[in-house]
Amino acid sequence: MPTEMPDFAMPPEADAPARDAAADAAHATGAAGEPSAAPHAAHPERSRVPASPSDEDEEPWGRPDPQPVRRPWRLLLAATLVGVLLGAGLVSAVQGMERAAGDGDRARLTEAAMAYLTAIADGRAEEATRLVPPPGLAGAADLLTDPVLAAAGRITEPQAGFAQIEGDEARIEVGFVLGRTDVSRTLEAVREAGGWRVTTSLAERVQNYAYGPGTSSVSLAGVPAASGELLLYPALYMTDAHDDGFVSTQSVTFSVDGDARTAVEISPMVQVAPGVAERLEPVAMAFGLACQLREGCGIPPGELVPTHQVQPYLEGADATQASVYLARSTDAGGELEWHEVRMRGDFADGADAGDWECGMPSLGTGQVEAWEACVP
């Protein structure tokens, strides 16, 4: 059967105790009728400044703050962070000084390399030799002169690149343009007197295979070039064309790139001057025909044909010697057999052919056994 829920009534609210108006008034005015020094008791929102220095440690409404929780790890962390920052700054400063010193070292190395390259590019061979003396300079430096280098096709666009420094030794990559070719080289250097001195010379040895009557047959910019080993700076060179009335030399161009590993060889064409050759050939032909009529001649009987190949030689200090090659037709299928007639004497213009001497070189020694007048 249905039941009814009992009714509940809230208990009566207790009345708040009545405030003592007289006590409030006394508290507000103080004993002497002055306003109270602690107005925040009645009006807490007006209290903003502590009444005394000791009040700074208390909560503004008069309740003391709880004791602060000390966390020593925060102090340690802060100290560690400061130390790290100071240490990083010190390392950065040291690295900055080292970087500045390294940059200055490389700048001085670059300056030394560029001074050397610029001297070569400007045609100042003698200054380049002073800066970097080539090894084995004695006897091979006759062509390391300003006139020879100035007359050549010199290098252009010299530049210095990557540098590697290890203590008092260094290497630096350099480059330049030779003709239409980009050339790169590595120069070594040593520390000296607060700077750097380049020790790798770009002067290259050139083998001159010229032959002929003396050193006057081959020259560069008017400077005689002896047969054998020459020494030259990187450039494009051209030998002088030469003709002294007896010997003529065609000009030859060659390139020197400053790499000692590459072999540079020149073979200037030195030959008897065409006018002299025209006079020598008929004299040699007459001597060959007369020789064929004698017993024991080096040229057997048969038709002789001049080959127009004349080569000059130098014998002693004053006498010049030339060779004329004559061809003789053989009976074996019309093949040609070559025979050399050597001639010596004064081949200057207007010289009398009767003063020239001729001879046949021995097949065994290659030397003329007996000289005789070319024209009987």
Coordinates of C-alpha atoms in Angstrom, one line a residue:
M1 CA 0.0 0.0 0.0
P2 CA 1.3 3.4 -0.7
T3 CA 3.2 5.2 2.0
E4 CA 3.8 8.9 2.3
M5 CA 7.2 10.4 2.8
P6 CA 7.5 12.4 6.0
D7 CA 7.8 16.1 5.7
F8 CA 11.1 17.6 6.8
A9 CA 11.6 21.1 7.9
M10 CA 14.9 23.0 7.9
P11 CA 15.9 24.0 11.4
P12 CA 15.7 27.7 12.2
E13 CA 18.7 29.7 11.2
A14 CA 20.6 30.9 14.3
D15 CA 20.7 34.6 14.6
A16 CA 24.2 36.2 14.3
P17 CA 25.3 37.7 17.5
A18 CA 24.7 41.4 17.7
R19 CA 27.7 43.6 17.2
D20 CA 28.6 45.8 20.1
A21 CA 28.2 49.2 18.5
A22 CA 30.0 50.9 21.4
A23 CA 33.0 48.6 21.0
D24 CA 33.1 49.2 17.3
A25 CA 33.1 52.9 17.9
A26 CA 35.8 52.7 20.5
H27 CA 38.0 50.6 18.2
A28 CA 37.5 53.1 15.3
T29 CA 38.4 56.2 17.3
G30 CA 40.9 54.8 19.8
A31 CA 41.4 55.6 23.4
A32 CA 42.4 59.2 22.7
G33 CA 39.8 59.8 20.1
E34 CA 42.3 59.5 17.3
P35 CA 41.7 57.3 14.3
S36 CA 43.1 53.9 14.7
A37 CA 46.5 53.1 13.3
A38 CA 45.1 49.9 11.8
P39 CA 42.3 51.0 9.6
H40 CA 42.5 47.7 7.7
A41 CA 40.7 46.1 10.6
A42 CA 37.6 47.9 9.6
H43 CA 38.4 48.5 5.9
P44 CA 40.8 45.9 4.6
E45 CA 40.7 47.2 1.0
R46 CA 42.4 50.5 2.0
S47 CA 45.5 48.9 3.4
R48 CA 48.3 49.1 0.7
V49 CA 51.5 50.2 2.5
P50 CA 52.9 48.5 5.5
A51 CA 52.9 50.6 8.7
S52 CA 56.5 49.7 9.5
P53 CA 59.4 47.9 7.8
S54 CA 58.7 44.8 9.8
D55 CA 55.2 44.7 8.4
E56 CA 56.7 44.0 4.9
D57 CA 57.0 40.4 5.8
E58 CA 53.3 40.1 6.7
E59 CA 50.3 39.6 4.6
P60 CA 48.7 43.0 3.9
W61 CA 45.6 42.2 5.9
G62 CA 47.6 41.4 9.0
R63 CA 48.0 37.6 8.5
P64 CA 51.7 36.5 8.4
D65 CA 52.8 34.7 5.2
P66 CA 53.7 31.1 5.5
Q67 CA 57.4 30.3 5.7
P68 CA 58.9 30.2 2.1
V69 CA 59.9 26.8 0.9
R70 CA 63.6 26.8 0.2
R71 CA 64.6 25.1 -3.0
P72 CA 68.5 24.9 -3.2
W73 CA 68.4 23.1 -6.6
R74 CA 67.2 26.3 -8.1
L75 CA 70.2 28.2 -6.9
L76 CA 72.5 25.5 -8.1
L77 CA 70.8 25.5 -11.5
A78 CA 71.1 29.2 -11.8
A79 CA 74.8 29.1 -10.8
T80 CA 75.4 26.3 -13.3
L81 CA 73.7 28.3 -16.0
V82 CA 75.8 31.4 -15.3
G83 CA 78.9 29.3 -15.4
V84 CA 78.0 27.7 -18.7
L85 CA 77.3 31.1 -20.2
L86 CA 80.6 32.5 -18.9
G87 CA 82.4 29.5 -20.2
A88 CA 80.8 29.7 -23.6
G89 CA 81.7 33.3 -23.8
L90 CA 85.3 32.6 -22.9
V91 CA 85.5 29.8 -25.4
S92 CA 83.9 32.0 -28.0
A93 CA 86.4 34.7 -27.3
V94 CA 89.3 32.3 -27.6
Q95 CA 88.0 30.9 -30.8
G96 CA 87.5 34.4 -32.1
M97 CA 91.1 35.3 -31.4
E98 CA 92.3 32.1 -33.0
R99 CA 90.1 32.7 -36.0
A100 CA 91.4 36.2 -36.3
A101 CA 95.0 34.9 -36.0
G102 CA 94.4 32.2 -38.6
D103 CA 92.8 34.7 -41.0
G104 CA 95.8 37.0 -40.6
D105 CA 98.2 34.1 -41.2
R106 CA 96.3 33.1 -44.4
A107 CA 96.2 36.7 -45.5
R108 CA 100.0 36.9 -45.3
L109 CA 100.4 33.6 -47.1
T110 CA 98.1 34.8 -49.9
E111 CA 100.0 38.1 -50.1
A112 CA 103.3 36.2 -50.6
A113 CA 101.9 33.9 -53.3
M114 CA 100.3 36.8 -55.1
A115 CA 103.5 38.9 -55.0
Y116 CA 105.2 36.0 -56.8
L117 CA 102.5 35.4 -59.4
T118 CA 102.1 39.1 -60.1
A119 CA 105.8 39.6 -60.7
I120 CA 105.6 36.8 -63.4
A121 CA 102.4 38.2 -64.9
D122 CA 104.0 41.7 -65.1
G123 CA 107.2 40.5 -66.8
R124 CA 109.4 41.1 -63.8
A125 CA 111.4 37.9 -64.1
E126 CA 114.3 39.1 -62.0
E127 CA 112.1 40.1 -59.1
A128 CA 110.4 36.7 -59.3
T129 CA 113.8 35.0 -59.2
R130 CA 114.7 37.1 -56.1
L131 CA 111.4 36.1 -54.4
V132 CA 111.7 32.4 -55.2
P133 CA 115.2 31.3 -56.4
P134 CA 114.8 28.2 -58.7
P135 CA 116.9 25.2 -57.6
G136 CA 120.0 24.6 -59.7
L137 CA 120.0 28.2 -60.9
A138 CA 123.7 28.4 -61.8
G139 CA 124.3 28.2 -65.6
A140 CA 120.6 27.9 -66.4
A141 CA 119.2 31.4 -65.6
D142 CA 120.4 33.3 -68.7
L143 CA 116.8 33.5 -69.9
L144 CA 115.2 34.4 -66.6
T145 CA 115.4 38.1 -67.5
D146 CA 112.9 40.9 -67.8
P147 CA 113.3 41.4 -71.6
V148 CA 112.7 37.7 -72.3
L149 CA 109.6 37.4 -70.1
A150 CA 108.3 40.8 -71.2
A151 CA 108.4 39.8 -74.8
A152 CA 106.5 36.6 -74.2
G153 CA 102.8 36.0 -74.0
R154 CA 102.6 36.3 -70.2
I155 CA 100.1 34.8 -67.8
T156 CA 97.0 36.7 -66.9
E157 CA 94.4 36.7 -64.0
P158 CA 96.7 35.4 -61.3
Q159 CA 94.8 34.4 -58.1
A160 CA 95.3 32.5 -54.9
G161 CA 92.8 30.1 -53.4
F162 CA 92.6 27.4 -50.7
A163 CA 95.5 27.5 -48.1
Q164 CA 96.5 24.8 -45.7
I165 CA 98.8 25.8 -42.8
E166 CA 100.5 23.3 -40.5
G167 CA 102.8 25.0 -38.0
D168 CA 105.6 26.7 -39.9
E169 CA 104.8 25.1 -43.2
A170 CA 102.0 25.8 -45.6
R171 CA 100.5 25.0 -49.0
I172 CA 98.4 27.3 -51.2
E173 CA 96.5 26.7 -54.4
V174 CA 97.1 29.3 -57.1
G175 CA 95.8 29.7 -60.6
F176 CA 96.3 31.8 -63.8
V177 CA 95.4 31.8 -67.4
L178 CA 98.0 30.9 -70.0
G179 CA 96.8 31.7 -73.5
R180 CA 93.3 30.3 -73.4
T181 CA 94.0 27.6 -70.8
D182 CA 93.2 27.8 -67.1
V183 CA 96.2 26.5 -65.1
S184 CA 96.3 25.6 -61.4
R185 CA 99.4 24.9 -59.3
T186 CA 100.2 24.2 -55.7
L187 CA 102.9 26.4 -54.0
E188 CA 104.6 25.4 -50.8
A189 CA 105.8 28.0 -48.3
V190 CA 107.6 28.3 -45.0
R191 CA 107.2 30.8 -42.1
E192 CA 109.9 33.3 -42.0
A193 CA 110.4 36.7 -40.2
G194 CA 106.7 36.9 -39.2
G195 CA 105.5 36.2 -42.7
W196 CA 105.7 33.5 -45.4
R197 CA 108.3 32.7 -48.0
V198 CA 107.2 30.7 -51.1
T199 CA 109.6 27.9 -51.8
T200 CA 108.1 26.3 -55.0
S201 CA 109.5 27.8 -58.1
L202 CA 107.4 28.0 -61.3
A203 CA 110.5 28.3 -63.4
E204 CA 110.5 25.2 -65.7
R205 CA 113.3 23.5 -67.5
V206 CA 113.1 23.4 -71.3
Q207 CA 115.2 21.2 -73.5
N208 CA 116.5 23.0 -76.6
Y209 CA 117.5 20.6 -79.3
A210 CA 118.7 23.3 -81.7
Y211 CA 121.8 22.5 -83.6
G212 CA 123.9 24.7 -85.8
P213 CA 126.8 27.1 -85.9
G214 CA 127.0 28.4 -82.3
T215 CA 124.5 29.9 -79.9
S216 CA 123.6 32.7 -82.3
S217 CA 121.4 30.3 -84.3
V218 CA 118.6 30.3 -81.6
S219 CA 117.6 33.3 -79.4
L220 CA 114.6 34.6 -77.4
A221 CA 114.0 38.3 -77.4
G222 CA 117.5 38.8 -78.7
V223 CA 119.1 36.7 -75.9
P224 CA 121.1 33.7 -77.2
A225 CA 119.7 30.3 -76.2
A226 CA 122.3 27.7 -75.9
S227 CA 121.6 24.1 -77.0
G228 CA 120.7 22.0 -74.1
E229 CA 118.7 22.9 -70.9
L230 CA 117.0 26.3 -70.6
L231 CA 115.0 27.7 -67.7
L232 CA 111.9 29.8 -68.3
Y233 CA 108.9 31.2 -66.4
P234 CA 105.3 30.3 -67.4
A235 CA 104.4 32.0 -70.6
L236 CA 104.0 31.5 -74.4
Y237 CA 107.4 31.9 -76.1
M238 CA 108.6 32.4 -79.7
T239 CA 112.1 31.9 -80.8
D240 CA 113.6 34.7 -83.0
A241 CA 113.8 34.2 -86.7
H242 CA 117.5 34.4 -87.6
D243 CA 119.5 34.7 -90.8
D244 CA 123.2 35.7 -90.8
G245 CA 123.8 35.0 -94.4
F246 CA 124.9 31.4 -93.8
V247 CA 122.5 30.0 -91.3
S248 CA 118.7 30.7 -91.1
T249 CA 116.5 29.8 -88.2
Q250 CA 112.8 29.7 -88.4
S251 CA 110.8 30.9 -85.3
V252 CA 109.2 28.3 -83.1
T253 CA 106.5 28.8 -80.6
F254 CA 106.2 26.8 -77.4
S255 CA 104.4 26.9 -74.1
V256 CA 105.8 26.8 -70.5
D257 CA 103.1 26.1 -67.8
G258 CA 105.3 25.9 -64.7
D259 CA 104.8 22.2 -64.1
A260 CA 108.1 20.4 -63.6
R261 CA 106.4 17.1 -64.3
T262 CA 105.8 18.0 -68.0
A263 CA 108.6 17.9 -70.5
V264 CA 109.0 20.9 -72.8
E265 CA 111.2 20.4 -75.8
I266 CA 111.9 22.7 -78.7
S267 CA 113.7 21.9 -82.0
P268 CA 114.2 25.1 -84.0
M269 CA 114.8 24.5 -87.6
V270 CA 118.3 25.7 -88.2
Q271 CA 119.5 25.4 -91.8
V272 CA 121.8 26.8 -94.3
A273 CA 120.3 29.9 -95.7
P274 CA 118.5 29.3 -99.0
G275 CA 120.9 31.5 -101.0
V276 CA 124.0 29.6 -99.6
A277 CA 122.3 26.2 -100.3
E278 CA 121.9 27.1 -103.9
R279 CA 125.6 27.6 -104.1
L280 CA 126.6 24.6 -102.1
E281 CA 124.6 22.0 -104.0
P282 CA 126.2 22.3 -107.4
V283 CA 129.7 22.3 -105.8
A284 CA 128.8 19.1 -103.9
M285 CA 127.4 17.5 -107.0
A286 CA 130.7 18.2 -108.9
F287 CA 132.7 16.7 -106.1
G288 CA 130.5 13.6 -106.1
L289 CA 130.8 13.0 -109.8
A290 CA 134.6 13.5 -109.7
C291 CA 134.7 11.0 -106.7
Q292 CA 132.8 8.4 -108.7
L293 CA 135.6 8.3 -111.3
R294 CA 138.2 7.5 -108.7
E295 CA 138.9 4.1 -107.3
G296 CA 137.8 3.6 -103.7
C297 CA 135.3 6.5 -103.7
G298 CA 132.5 6.3 -101.2
I299 CA 130.0 7.0 -103.9
P300 CA 129.7 4.1 -106.4
P301 CA 129.1 4.9 -110.1
G302 CA 125.5 5.8 -110.9
E303 CA 123.3 8.8 -111.6
L304 CA 123.5 11.4 -108.8
V305 CA 120.5 13.6 -107.8
P306 CA 120.8 16.5 -105.3
T307 CA 118.2 16.1 -102.5
H308 CA 118.1 19.8 -101.5
Q309 CA 118.6 18.8 -97.9
V310 CA 121.4 20.9 -96.4
Q311 CA 122.4 20.8 -92.7
P312 CA 124.8 23.1 -91.0
Y313 CA 127.4 22.1 -88.5
L314 CA 130.0 23.9 -86.4
E315 CA 133.6 22.7 -86.4
G316 CA 136.0 24.4 -84.0
A317 CA 135.6 28.1 -83.2
D318 CA 136.0 29.7 -86.6
A319 CA 135.4 27.2 -89.5
T320 CA 131.8 26.3 -90.5
Q321 CA 130.9 23.0 -91.9
A322 CA 127.9 22.0 -94.0
S323 CA 126.6 18.8 -95.5
V324 CA 124.9 18.2 -98.8
Y325 CA 123.1 14.9 -99.3
L326 CA 123.2 13.4 -102.8
A327 CA 120.9 10.6 -103.9
R328 CA 122.1 7.9 -106.3
S329 CA 119.7 5.6 -108.2
T330 CA 120.5 2.0 -107.7
D331 CA 119.9 -1.0 -110.0
A332 CA 117.6 -2.6 -107.5
G333 CA 114.3 -1.4 -108.7
G334 CA 115.3 2.2 -109.0
E335 CA 115.6 2.8 -105.3
L336 CA 117.6 5.7 -104.1
E337 CA 120.8 5.4 -102.1
W338 CA 121.9 8.4 -99.9
H339 CA 125.4 9.8 -99.8
E340 CA 126.7 12.7 -97.8
V341 CA 129.2 15.2 -99.0
R342 CA 130.6 17.4 -96.2
M343 CA 131.9 20.8 -96.9
R344 CA 133.8 23.3 -94.9
G345 CA 135.1 26.8 -95.4
D346 CA 133.9 30.4 -95.5
F347 CA 130.3 30.4 -96.8
A348 CA 129.8 34.1 -96.6
D349 CA 128.3 35.9 -99.5
G350 CA 130.8 36.3 -102.3
A351 CA 133.2 33.6 -101.0
D352 CA 135.1 31.7 -103.7
A353 CA 134.0 28.1 -104.0
G354 CA 137.6 27.2 -104.8
D355 CA 138.4 27.8 -101.1
W356 CA 135.9 25.2 -99.8
E357 CA 137.0 21.7 -98.8
C358 CA 135.0 18.6 -99.3
G359 CA 135.2 15.1 -97.9
M360 CA 133.4 11.8 -97.6
P361 CA 132.7 10.6 -94.0
S362 CA 133.9 7.1 -93.2
L363 CA 131.0 4.7 -92.7
G364 CA 132.7 3.3 -89.6
T365 CA 133.5 6.5 -87.7
G366 CA 131.3 9.1 -89.4
Q367 CA 134.4 11.3 -89.6
V368 CA 136.0 12.6 -92.8
E369 CA 139.3 10.8 -93.3
A370 CA 140.8 13.3 -95.7
W371 CA 139.7 16.8 -96.8
E372 CA 140.4 18.0 -100.4
A373 CA 139.5 20.9 -102.5
C374 CA 135.9 20.7 -103.6
V375 CA 136.8 22.1 -107.1
P376 CA 140.0 20.4 -108.5

